[in-house]
JSON list of C-alpha atoms in Angstrom, two decimals:
[
{"chain": "A", "resi": 1, "resn": "MET", "atom": "CA", "xyz": [-1.50, 61.94, -1.57]},
{"chain": "A", "resi": 2, "resn": "GLN", "atom": "CA", "xyz": [-2.29, 59.01, -3.71]},
{"chain": "A", "resi": 3, "resn": "ASP", "atom": "CA", "xyz": [-5.32, 58.91, -5.92]},
{"chain": "A", "resi": 4, "resn": "PRO", "atom": "CA", "xyz": [-8.15, 57.02, -4.09]},
{"chain": "A", "resi": 5, "resn": "ARG", "atom": "CA", "xyz": [-8.81, 54.90, -7.20]},
{"chain": "A", "resi": 6, "resn": "LYS", "atom": "CA", "xyz": [-5.18, 53.70, -7.23]},
{"chain": "A", "resi": 7, "resn": "GLN", "atom": "CA", "xyz": [-5.35, 52.89, -3.52]},
{"chain": "A", "resi": 8, "resn": "LYS", "atom": "CA", "xyz": [-8.53, 50.87, -4.06]},
{"chain": "A", "resi": 9, "resn": "ALA", "atom": "CA", "xyz": [-7.01, 48.96, -7.02]},
{"chain": "A", "resi": 10, "resn": "SER", "atom": "CA", "xyz": [-3.84, 48.24, -5.03]},
{"chain": "A", "resi": 11, "resn": "SER", "atom": "CA", "xyz": [-5.87, 46.98, -2.08]},
{"chain": "A", "resi": 12, "resn": "HIS", "atom": "CA", "xyz": [-7.95, 44.78, -4.39]},
{"chain": "A", "resi": 13, "resn": "ARG", "atom": "CA", "xyz": [-4.78, 43.20, -5.90]},
{"chain": "A", "resi": 14, "resn": "ARG", "atom": "CA", "xyz": [-3.41, 42.42, -2.43]},
{"chain": "A", "resi": 15, "resn": "ARG", "atom": "CA", "xyz": [-6.67, 40.76, -1.37]},
{"chain": "A", "resi": 16, "resn": "ARG", "atom": "CA", "xyz": [-6.76, 38.72, -4.57]},
{"chain": "A", "resi": 17, "resn": "ARG", "atom": "CA", "xyz": [-3.16, 37.53, -3.98]},
{"chain": "A", "resi": 18, "resn": "THR", "atom": "CA", "xyz": [-3.86, 36.49, -0.39]},
{"chain": "A", "resi": 19, "resn": "GLY", "atom": "CA", "xyz": [-7.05, 34.77, -1.53]},
{"chain": "A", "resi": 20, "resn": "ASN", "atom": "CA", "xyz": [-5.05, 32.75, -4.07]},
{"chain": "A", "resi": 21, "resn": "VAL", "atom": "CA", "xyz": [-2.45, 31.87, -1.43]},
{"chain": "A", "resi": 22, "resn": "ARG", "atom": "CA", "xyz": [-5.20, 30.66, 0.90]},
{"chain": "A", "resi": 23, "resn": "LYS", "atom": "CA", "xyz": [-6.67, 28.49, -1.87]},
{"chain": "A", "resi": 24, "resn": "ILE", "atom": "CA", "xyz": [-3.26, 26.96, -2.60]},
{"chain": "A", "resi": 25, "resn": "ILE", "atom": "CA", "xyz": [-2.62, 26.26, 1.09]},
{"chain": "A", "resi": 26, "resn": "ARG", "atom": "CA", "xyz": [-6.09, 24.74, 1.45]},
{"chain": "A", "resi": 27, "resn": "ARG", "atom": "CA", "xyz": [-5.45, 22.48, -1.56]},
{"chain": "A", "resi": 28, "resn": "MET", "atom": "CA", "xyz": [-2.07, 21.45, -0.17]},
{"chain": "A", "resi": 29, "resn": "ILE", "atom": "CA", "xyz": [-3.62, 20.53, 3.17]},
{"chain": "A", "resi": 30, "resn": "ILE", "atom": "CA", "xyz": [-6.35, 18.50, 1.47]},
{"chain": "A", "resi": 31, "resn": "ALA", "atom": "CA", "xyz": [-3.76, 16.76, -0.75]},
{"chain": "A", "resi": 32, "resn": "SER", "atom": "CA", "xyz": [-1.65, 15.96, 2.32]},
{"chain": "A", "resi": 33, "resn": "ILE", "atom": "CA", "xyz": [-4.61, 14.45, 4.15]},
{"chain": "A", "resi": 34, "resn": "ILE", "atom": "CA", "xyz": [-5.58, 12.37, 1.11]},
{"chain": "A", "resi": 35, "resn": "ALA", "atom": "CA", "xyz": [-1.96, 11.22, 0.66]},
{"chain": "A", "resi": 36, "resn": "VAL", "atom": "CA", "xyz": [-1.80, 10.01, 4.28]},
{"chain": "A", "resi": 37, "resn": "ILE", "atom": "CA", "xyz": [-5.16, 8.25, 3.89]},
{"chain": "A", "resi": 38, "resn": "PHE", "atom": "CA", "xyz": [-3.86, 6.52, 0.74]},
{"chain": "A", "resi": 39, "resn": "GLY", "atom": "CA", "xyz": [-0.67, 5.52, 2.58]},
{"chain": "A", "resi": 40, "resn": "VAL", "atom": "CA", "xyz": [-2.56, 4.01, 5.52]},
{"chain": "A", "resi": 41, "resn": "ALA", "atom": "CA", "xyz": [-5.11, 2.34, 3.22]},
{"chain": "A", "resi": 42, "resn": "GLY", "atom": "CA", "xyz": [-2.18, 0.90, 1.26]},
{"chain": "A", "resi": 43, "resn": "ILE", "atom": "CA", "xyz": [-0.84, -0.74, 4.41]},
{"chain": "A", "resi": 44, "resn": "ALA", "atom": "CA", "xyz": [-4.29, -2.21, 5.09]},
{"chain": "A", "resi": 45, "resn": "GLY", "atom": "CA", "xyz": [-4.37, -3.36, 1.47]},
{"chain": "A", "resi": 46, "resn": "CYS", "atom": "CA", "xyz": [-1.26, -5.44, 2.02]},
{"chain": "A", "resi": 47, "resn": "ILE", "atom": "CA", "xyz": [-3.32, -7.70, 4.27]},
{"chain": "A", "resi": 48, "resn": "LEU", "atom": "CA", "xyz": [-6.74, -7.41, 2.63]},
{"chain": "A", "resi": 49, "resn": "PRO", "atom": "CA", "xyz": [-6.63, -9.08, -0.78]},
{"chain": "A", "resi": 50, "resn": "ALA", "atom": "CA", "xyz": [-9.29, -6.85, -2.36]},
{"chain": "A", "resi": 51, "resn": "ILE", "atom": "CA", "xyz": [-7.26, -3.64, -1.94]},
{"chain": "A", "resi": 52, "resn": "PRO", "atom": "CA", "xyz": [-4.04, -3.14, -3.95]},
{"chain": "A", "resi": 53, "resn": "GLY", "atom": "CA", "xyz": [-1.72, -2.09, -1.09]},
{"chain": "A", "resi": 54, "resn": "PRO", "atom": "CA", "xyz": [1.54, -0.74, -2.52]},
{"chain": "A", "resi": 55, "resn": "PRO", "atom": "CA", "xyz": [-0.06, 0.84, -5.63]},
{"chain": "A", "resi": 56, "resn": "LEU", "atom": "CA", "xyz": [-2.50, 2.70, -3.39]},
{"chain": "A", "resi": 57, "resn": "SER", "atom": "CA", "xyz": [0.33, 3.92, -1.16]},
{"chain": "A", "resi": 58, "resn": "TRP", "atom": "CA", "xyz": [2.30, 5.01, -4.22]},
{"chain": "A", "resi": 59, "resn": "LEU", "atom": "CA", "xyz": [-0.68, 7.02, -5.49]},
{"chain": "A", "resi": 60, "resn": "GLY", "atom": "CA", "xyz": [-0.58, 8.95, -2.20]},
{"chain": "A", "resi": 61, "resn": "LEU", "atom": "CA", "xyz": [3.11, 9.68, -2.80]},
{"chain": "A", "resi": 62, "resn": "LEU", "atom": "CA", "xyz": [2.35, 10.74, -6.38]},
{"chain": "A", "resi": 63, "resn": "LEU", "atom": "CA", "xyz": [-0.36, 13.11, -5.17]},
{"chain": "A", "resi": 64, "resn": "LEU", "atom": "CA", "xyz": [2.06, 14.68, -2.73]},
{"chain": "A", "resi": 65, "resn": "TYR", "atom": "CA", "xyz": [4.70, 14.99, -5.46]},
{"chain": "A", "resi": 66, "resn": "PHE", "atom": "CA", "xyz": [2.37, 16.98, -7.70]},
{"chain": "A", "resi": 67, "resn": "TRP", "atom": "CA", "xyz": [1.22, 19.21, -4.86]},
{"chain": "A", "resi": 68, "resn": "GLY", "atom": "CA", "xyz": [4.78, 20.18, -3.97]},
{"chain": "A", "resi": 69, "resn": "GLY", "atom": "CA", "xyz": [5.50, 18.12, -0.89]},
{"chain": "A", "resi": 70, "resn": "THR", "atom": "CA", "xyz": [8.63, 19.30, 0.92]},
{"chain": "A", "resi": 71, "resn": "ASN", "atom": "CA", "xyz": [10.54, 17.86, 3.83]},
{"chain": "A", "resi": 72, "resn": "GLY", "atom": "CA", "xyz": [11.43, 19.76, 7.00]},
{"chain": "A", "resi": 73, "resn": "LYS", "atom": "CA", "xyz": [14.44, 21.37, 5.29]},
{"chain": "A", "resi": 74, "resn": "GLY", "atom": "CA", "xyz": [12.33, 22.76, 2.45]},
{"chain": "A", "resi": 75, "resn": "ASP", "atom": "CA", "xyz": [13.64, 20.27, -0.13]},
{"chain": "A", "resi": 76, "resn": "GLU", "atom": "CA", "xyz": [11.06, 19.14, -2.68]},
{"chain": "A", "resi": 77, "resn": "MET", "atom": "CA", "xyz": [10.45, 15.46, -3.37]},
{"chain": "A", "resi": 78, "resn": "SER", "atom": "CA", "xyz": [12.63, 14.27, -6.24]},
{"chain": "A", "resi": 79, "resn": "LEU", "atom": "CA", "xyz": [11.41, 12.52, -9.34]},
{"chain": "A", "resi": 80, "resn": "THR", "atom": "CA", "xyz": [14.06, 9.87, -8.67]},
{"chain": "A", "resi": 81, "resn": "LEU", "atom": "CA", "xyz": [12.45, 8.99, -5.33]},
{"chain": "A", "resi": 82, "resn": "LEU", "atom": "CA", "xyz": [9.06, 8.76, -6.99]},
{"chain": "A", "resi": 83, "resn": "LEU", "atom": "CA", "xyz": [10.37, 6.48, -9.76]},
{"chain": "A", "resi": 84, "resn": "VAL", "atom": "CA", "xyz": [12.32, 4.25, -7.35]},
{"chain": "A", "resi": 85, "resn": "MET", "atom": "CA", "xyz": [9.20, 3.78, -5.25]},
{"chain": "A", "resi": 86, "resn": "LEU", "atom": "CA", "xyz": [7.21, 3.04, -8.42]},
{"chain": "A", "resi": 87, "resn": "ALA", "atom": "CA", "xyz": [9.74, 0.36, -9.40]},
{"chain": "A", "resi": 88, "resn": "LEU", "atom": "CA", "xyz": [9.58, -1.19, -5.92]},
{"chain": "A", "resi": 89, "resn": "THR", "atom": "CA", "xyz": [5.79, -1.05, -5.99]},
{"chain": "A", "resi": 90, "resn": "LEU", "atom": "CA", "xyz": [5.61, -2.82, -9.34]},
{"chain": "A", "resi": 91, "resn": "ALA", "atom": "CA", "xyz": [8.23, -5.38, -8.28]},
{"chain": "A", "resi": 92, "resn": "VAL", "atom": "CA", "xyz": [6.48, -6.40, -5.05]},
{"chain": "A", "resi": 93, "resn": "THR", "atom": "CA", "xyz": [3.10, -6.45, -6.77]},
{"chain": "A", "resi": 94, "resn": "VAL", "atom": "CA", "xyz": [4.42, -8.93, -9.34]},
{"chain": "A", "resi": 95, "resn": "LEU", "atom": "CA", "xyz": [6.38, -10.91, -6.73]},
{"chain": "A", "resi": 96, "resn": "ASP", "atom": "CA", "xyz": [3.26, -11.20, -4.59]},
{"chain": "A", "resi": 97, "resn": "TYR", "atom": "CA", "xyz": [1.76, -13.38, -7.32]},
{"chain": "A", "resi": 98, "resn": "ILE", "atom": "CA", "xyz": [4.93, -15.29, -8.21]},
{"chain": "A", "resi": 99, "resn": "ILE", "atom": "CA", "xyz": [6.38, -16.19, -4.77]},
{"chain": "A", "resi": 100, "resn": "PRO", "atom": "CA", "xyz": [3.32, -17.95, -3.30]},
{"chain": "A", "resi": 101, "resn": "ALA", "atom": "CA", "xyz": [2.71, -19.86, -6.53]},
{"chain": "A", "resi": 102, "resn": "LYS", "atom": "CA", "xyz": [6.35, -20.99, -6.79]},
{"chain": "A", "resi": 103, "resn": "LEU", "atom": "CA", "xyz": [6.58, -22.04, -3.13]},
{"chain": "A", "resi": 104, "resn": "THR", "atom": "CA", "xyz": [3.25, -23.84, -3.35]},
{"chain": "A", "resi": 105, "resn": "LYS", "atom": "CA", "xyz": [4.41, -25.78, -6.40]},
{"chain": "A", "resi": 106, "resn": "ALA", "atom": "CA", "xyz": [7.88, -26.39, -4.91]},
{"chain": "A", "resi": 107, "resn": "THR", "atom": "CA", "xyz": [6.34, -28.05, -1.85]},
{"chain": "A", "resi": 108, "resn": "GLY", "atom": "CA", "xyz": [3.93, -30.14, -3.90]},
{"chain": "A", "resi": 109, "resn": "GLY", "atom": "CA", "xyz": [0.84, -28.01, -3.40]},
{"chain": "A", "resi": 110, "resn": "SER", "atom": "CA", "xyz": [-2.00, -27.43, -5.82]},
{"chain": "A", "resi": 111, "resn": "ASP", "atom": "CA", "xyz": [-4.04, -24.40, -6.79]},
{"chain": "A", "resi": 112, "resn": "ALA", "atom": "CA", "xyz": [-6.57, -25.51, -4.20]},
{"chain": "A", "resi": 113, "resn": "ALA", "atom": "CA", "xyz": [-3.99, -24.90, -1.46]},
{"chain": "A", "resi": 114, "resn": "ALA", "atom": "CA", "xyz": [-3.44, -21.34, -2.68]},
{"chain": "A", "resi": 115, "resn": "ARG", "atom": "CA", "xyz": [-7.18, -20.64, -2.79]},
{"chain": "A", "resi": 116, "resn": "GLY", "atom": "CA", "xyz": [-7.63, -22.23, 0.64]},
{"chain": "A", "resi": 117, "resn": "ALA", "atom": "CA", "xyz": [-4.86, -20.06, 2.05]},
{"chain": "A", "resi": 118, "resn": "MET", "atom": "CA", "xyz": [-6.61, -16.91, 0.79]},
{"chain": "A", "resi": 119, "resn": "ALA", "atom": "CA", "xyz": [-9.94, -18.06, 2.23]},
{"chain": "A", "resi": 120, "resn": "GLY", "atom": "CA", "xyz": [-8.25, -18.88, 5.54]},
{"chain": "A", "resi": 121, "resn": "LEU", "atom": "CA", "xyz": [-6.57, -15.47, 5.56]},
{"chain": "A", "resi": 122, "resn": "LEU", "atom": "CA", "xyz": [-9.90, -13.71, 5.06]},
{"chain": "A", "resi": 123, "resn": "ILE", "atom": "CA", "xyz": [-11.61, -15.74, 7.78]},
{"chain": "A", "resi": 124, "resn": "GLY", "atom": "CA", "xyz": [-8.59, -15.29, 10.06]},
{"chain": "A", "resi": 125, "resn": "ILE", "atom": "CA", "xyz": [-8.85, -11.49, 9.84]},
{"chain": "A", "resi": 126, "resn": "ILE", "atom": "CA", "xyz": [-11.75, -11.75, 12.27]},
{"chain": "A", "resi": 127, "resn": "PHE", "atom": "CA", "xyz": [-9.49, -13.41, 14.85]},
{"chain": "A", "resi": 128, "resn": "THR", "atom": "CA", "xyz": [-6.58, -10.95, 15.05]},
{"chain": "A", "resi": 129, "resn": "PRO", "atom": "CA", "xyz": [-3.15, -11.41, 13.45]},
{"chain": "A", "resi": 130, "resn": "ILE", "atom": "CA", "xyz": [-2.65, -14.87, 14.98]},
{"chain": "A", "resi": 131, "resn": "GLY", "atom": "CA", "xyz": [-5.94, -15.94, 13.42]},
{"chain": "A", "resi": 132, "resn": "MET", "atom": "CA", "xyz": [-4.73, -14.67, 10.07]},
{"chain": "A", "resi": 133, "resn": "LEU", "atom": "CA", "xyz": [-1.55, -16.73, 10.32]},
{"chain": "A", "resi": 134, "resn": "LEU", "atom": "CA", "xyz": [-3.36, -19.87, 11.46]},
{"chain": "A", "resi": 135, "resn": "GLY", "atom": "CA", "xyz": [-6.16, -19.27, 8.97]},
{"chain": "A", "resi": 136, "resn": "THR", "atom": "CA", "xyz": [-3.71, -19.10, 6.08]},
{"chain": "A", "resi": 137, "resn": "PHE", "atom": "CA", "xyz": [-2.04, -22.36, 7.05]},
{"chain": "A", "resi": 138, "resn": "LEU", "atom": "CA", "xyz": [-5.24, -24.21, 7.99]},
{"chain": "A", "resi": 139, "resn": "GLY", "atom": "CA", "xyz": [-7.09, -22.97, 4.91]},
{"chain": "A", "resi": 140, "resn": "ALA", "atom": "CA", "xyz": [-4.32, -24.28, 2.67]},
{"chain": "A", "resi": 141, "resn": "LEU", "atom": "CA", "xyz": [-4.19, -27.57, 4.58]},
{"chain": "A", "resi": 142, "resn": "VAL", "atom": "CA", "xyz": [-7.94, -28.18, 4.49]},
{"chain": "A", "resi": 143, "resn": "ALA", "atom": "CA", "xyz": [-8.24, -27.25, 0.81]},
{"chain": "A", "resi": 144, "resn": "GLU", "atom": "CA", "xyz": [-5.26, -29.40, -0.17]},
{"chain": "A", "resi": 145, "resn": "ALA", "atom": "CA", "xyz": [-6.57, -32.38, 1.80]},
{"chain": "A", "resi": 146, "resn": "HIS", "atom": "CA", "xyz": [-10.13, -31.97, 0.51]},
{"chain": "A", "resi": 147, "resn": "TYR", "atom": "CA", "xyz": [-9.45, -31.38, -3.19]},
{"chain": "A", "resi": 148, "resn": "THR", "atom": "CA", "xyz": [-6.49, -33.71, -3.67]},
{"chain": "A", "resi": 149, "resn": "GLU", "atom": "CA", "xyz": [-6.04, -37.28, -2.55]},
{"chain": "A", "resi": 150, "resn": "LYS", "atom": "CA", "xyz": [-2.56, -36.85, -1.11]},
{"chain": "A", "resi": 151, "resn": "PRO", "atom": "CA", "xyz": [-1.44, -38.25, 2.24]},
{"chain": "A", "resi": 152, "resn": "LEU", "atom": "CA", "xyz": [-1.66, -35.87, 5.20]},
{"chain": "A", "resi": 153, "resn": "SER", "atom": "CA", "xyz": [2.12, -35.41, 5.42]},
{"chain": "A", "resi": 154, "resn": "ARG", "atom": "CA", "xyz": [2.24, -34.11, 1.82]},
{"chain": "A", "resi": 155, "resn": "CYS", "atom": "CA", "xyz": [-0.76, -31.87, 2.48]},
{"chain": "A", "resi": 156, "resn": "VAL", "atom": "CA", "xyz": [1.01, -30.38, 5.51]},
{"chain": "A", "resi": 157, "resn": "SER", "atom": "CA", "xyz": [4.12, -29.77, 3.41]},
{"chain": "A", "resi": 158, "resn": "ALA", "atom": "CA", "xyz": [2.07, -28.10, 0.68]},
{"chain": "A", "resi": 159, "resn": "ALA", "atom": "CA", "xyz": [0.17, -26.01, 3.22]},
{"chain": "A", "resi": 160, "resn": "PHE", "atom": "CA", "xyz": [3.44, -24.87, 4.79]},
{"chain": "A", "resi": 161, "resn": "GLY", "atom": "CA", "xyz": [4.83, -23.85, 1.39]},
{"chain": "A", "resi": 162, "resn": "THR", "atom": "CA", "xyz": [1.66, -21.94, 0.59]},
{"chain": "A", "resi": 163, "resn": "PHE", "atom": "CA", "xyz": [1.68, -20.30, 4.02]},
{"chain": "A", "resi": 164, "resn": "LEU", "atom": "CA", "xyz": [5.34, -19.33, 3.67]},
{"chain": "A", "resi": 165, "resn": "GLY", "atom": "CA", "xyz": [4.81, -17.91, 0.17]},
{"chain": "A", "resi": 166, "resn": "THR", "atom": "CA", "xyz": [1.81, -15.88, 1.30]},
{"chain": "A", "resi": 167, "resn": "MET", "atom": "CA", "xyz": [3.68, -14.50, 4.31]},
{"chain": "A", "resi": 168, "resn": "VAL", "atom": "CA", "xyz": [6.77, -13.57, 2.25]},
{"chain": "A", "resi": 169, "resn": "GLY", "atom": "CA", "xyz": [4.62, -11.81, -0.36]},
{"chain": "A", "resi": 170, "resn": "THR", "atom": "CA", "xyz": [2.64, -9.97, 2.31]},
{"chain": "A", "resi": 171, "resn": "GLY", "atom": "CA", "xyz": [5.82, -9.02, 4.17]},
{"chain": "A", "resi": 172, "resn": "LEU", "atom": "CA", "xyz": [7.40, -7.54, 1.04]},
{"chain": "A", "resi": 173, "resn": "LYS", "atom": "CA", "xyz": [4.26, -5.54, 0.29]},
{"chain": "A", "resi": 174, "resn": "LEU", "atom": "CA", "xyz": [4.14, -4.28, 3.89]},
{"chain": "A", "resi": 175, "resn": "MET", "atom": "CA", "xyz": [7.79, -3.16, 3.79]},
{"chain": "A", "resi": 176, "resn": "VAL", "atom": "CA", "xyz": [7.28, -1.15, 0.60]},
{"chain": "A", "resi": 177, "resn": "SER", "atom": "CA", "xyz": [3.97, 0.36, 1.76]},
{"chain": "A", "resi": 178, "resn": "ILE", "atom": "CA", "xyz": [5.44, 1.36, 5.13]},
{"chain": "A", "resi": 179, "resn": "ALA", "atom": "CA", "xyz": [8.46, 2.91, 3.39]},
{"chain": "A", "resi": 180, "resn": "ILE", "atom": "CA", "xyz": [6.15, 4.90, 1.13]},
{"chain": "A", "resi": 181, "resn": "LEU", "atom": "CA", "xyz": [4.08, 6.05, 4.12]},
{"chain": "A", "resi": 182, "resn": "VAL", "atom": "CA", "xyz": [7.28, 7.17, 5.85]},
{"chain": "A", "resi": 183, "resn": "TYR", "atom": "CA", "xyz": [8.18, 9.25, 2.78]},
{"chain": "A", "resi": 184, "resn": "ILE", "atom": "CA", "xyz": [4.66, 10.67, 2.67]},
{"chain": "A", "resi": 185, "resn": "ILE", "atom": "CA", "xyz": [5.04, 11.78, 6.29]},
{"chain": "A", "resi": 186, "resn": "ILE", "atom": "CA", "xyz": [8.53, 13.19, 5.65]},
{"chain": "A", "resi": 187, "resn": "TYR", "atom": "CA", "xyz": [7.30, 15.27, 2.71]},
{"chain": "A", "resi": 188, "resn": "LEU", "atom": "CA", "xyz": [4.11, 16.59, 4.31]}
]
């Protein structure tokens, strides 16, 4: 027979180990939930100008990386994947500022058209995706016509360039944020 003190100590060690495992699993579940929330919020942030979409999605991926996210085969997320997604995130974040400005200037638009497009986008959010598209174009058109003394045909051209630039920038951000969310789901 084993000494009762040794049995008690052995039982205590087992309970402590299972308690630690439970804490780790609980933390992993919480990290997974937060990562998914960041991924979804990042997609919303691609449309809402106040929220940085792709960086927020990437933070969810980073959180999952540090908490040992694995795919269905048991493979851990690689640092290469994390760095590639970071590079894409930084690239689309920078391009989101450059593309609309370049297309606005290329079509003869002013800064007023860009500001009007953002205001139209925000107002258009109330009226579904079609309202967002129309709001972006109409906001740029109204601002360009109001703040500059250009003929209507040039204002329409500038508004179209601003609209196109905004849509391209938003589309790129959406693609990267959706890709990051897919990886978050894969590595849950």
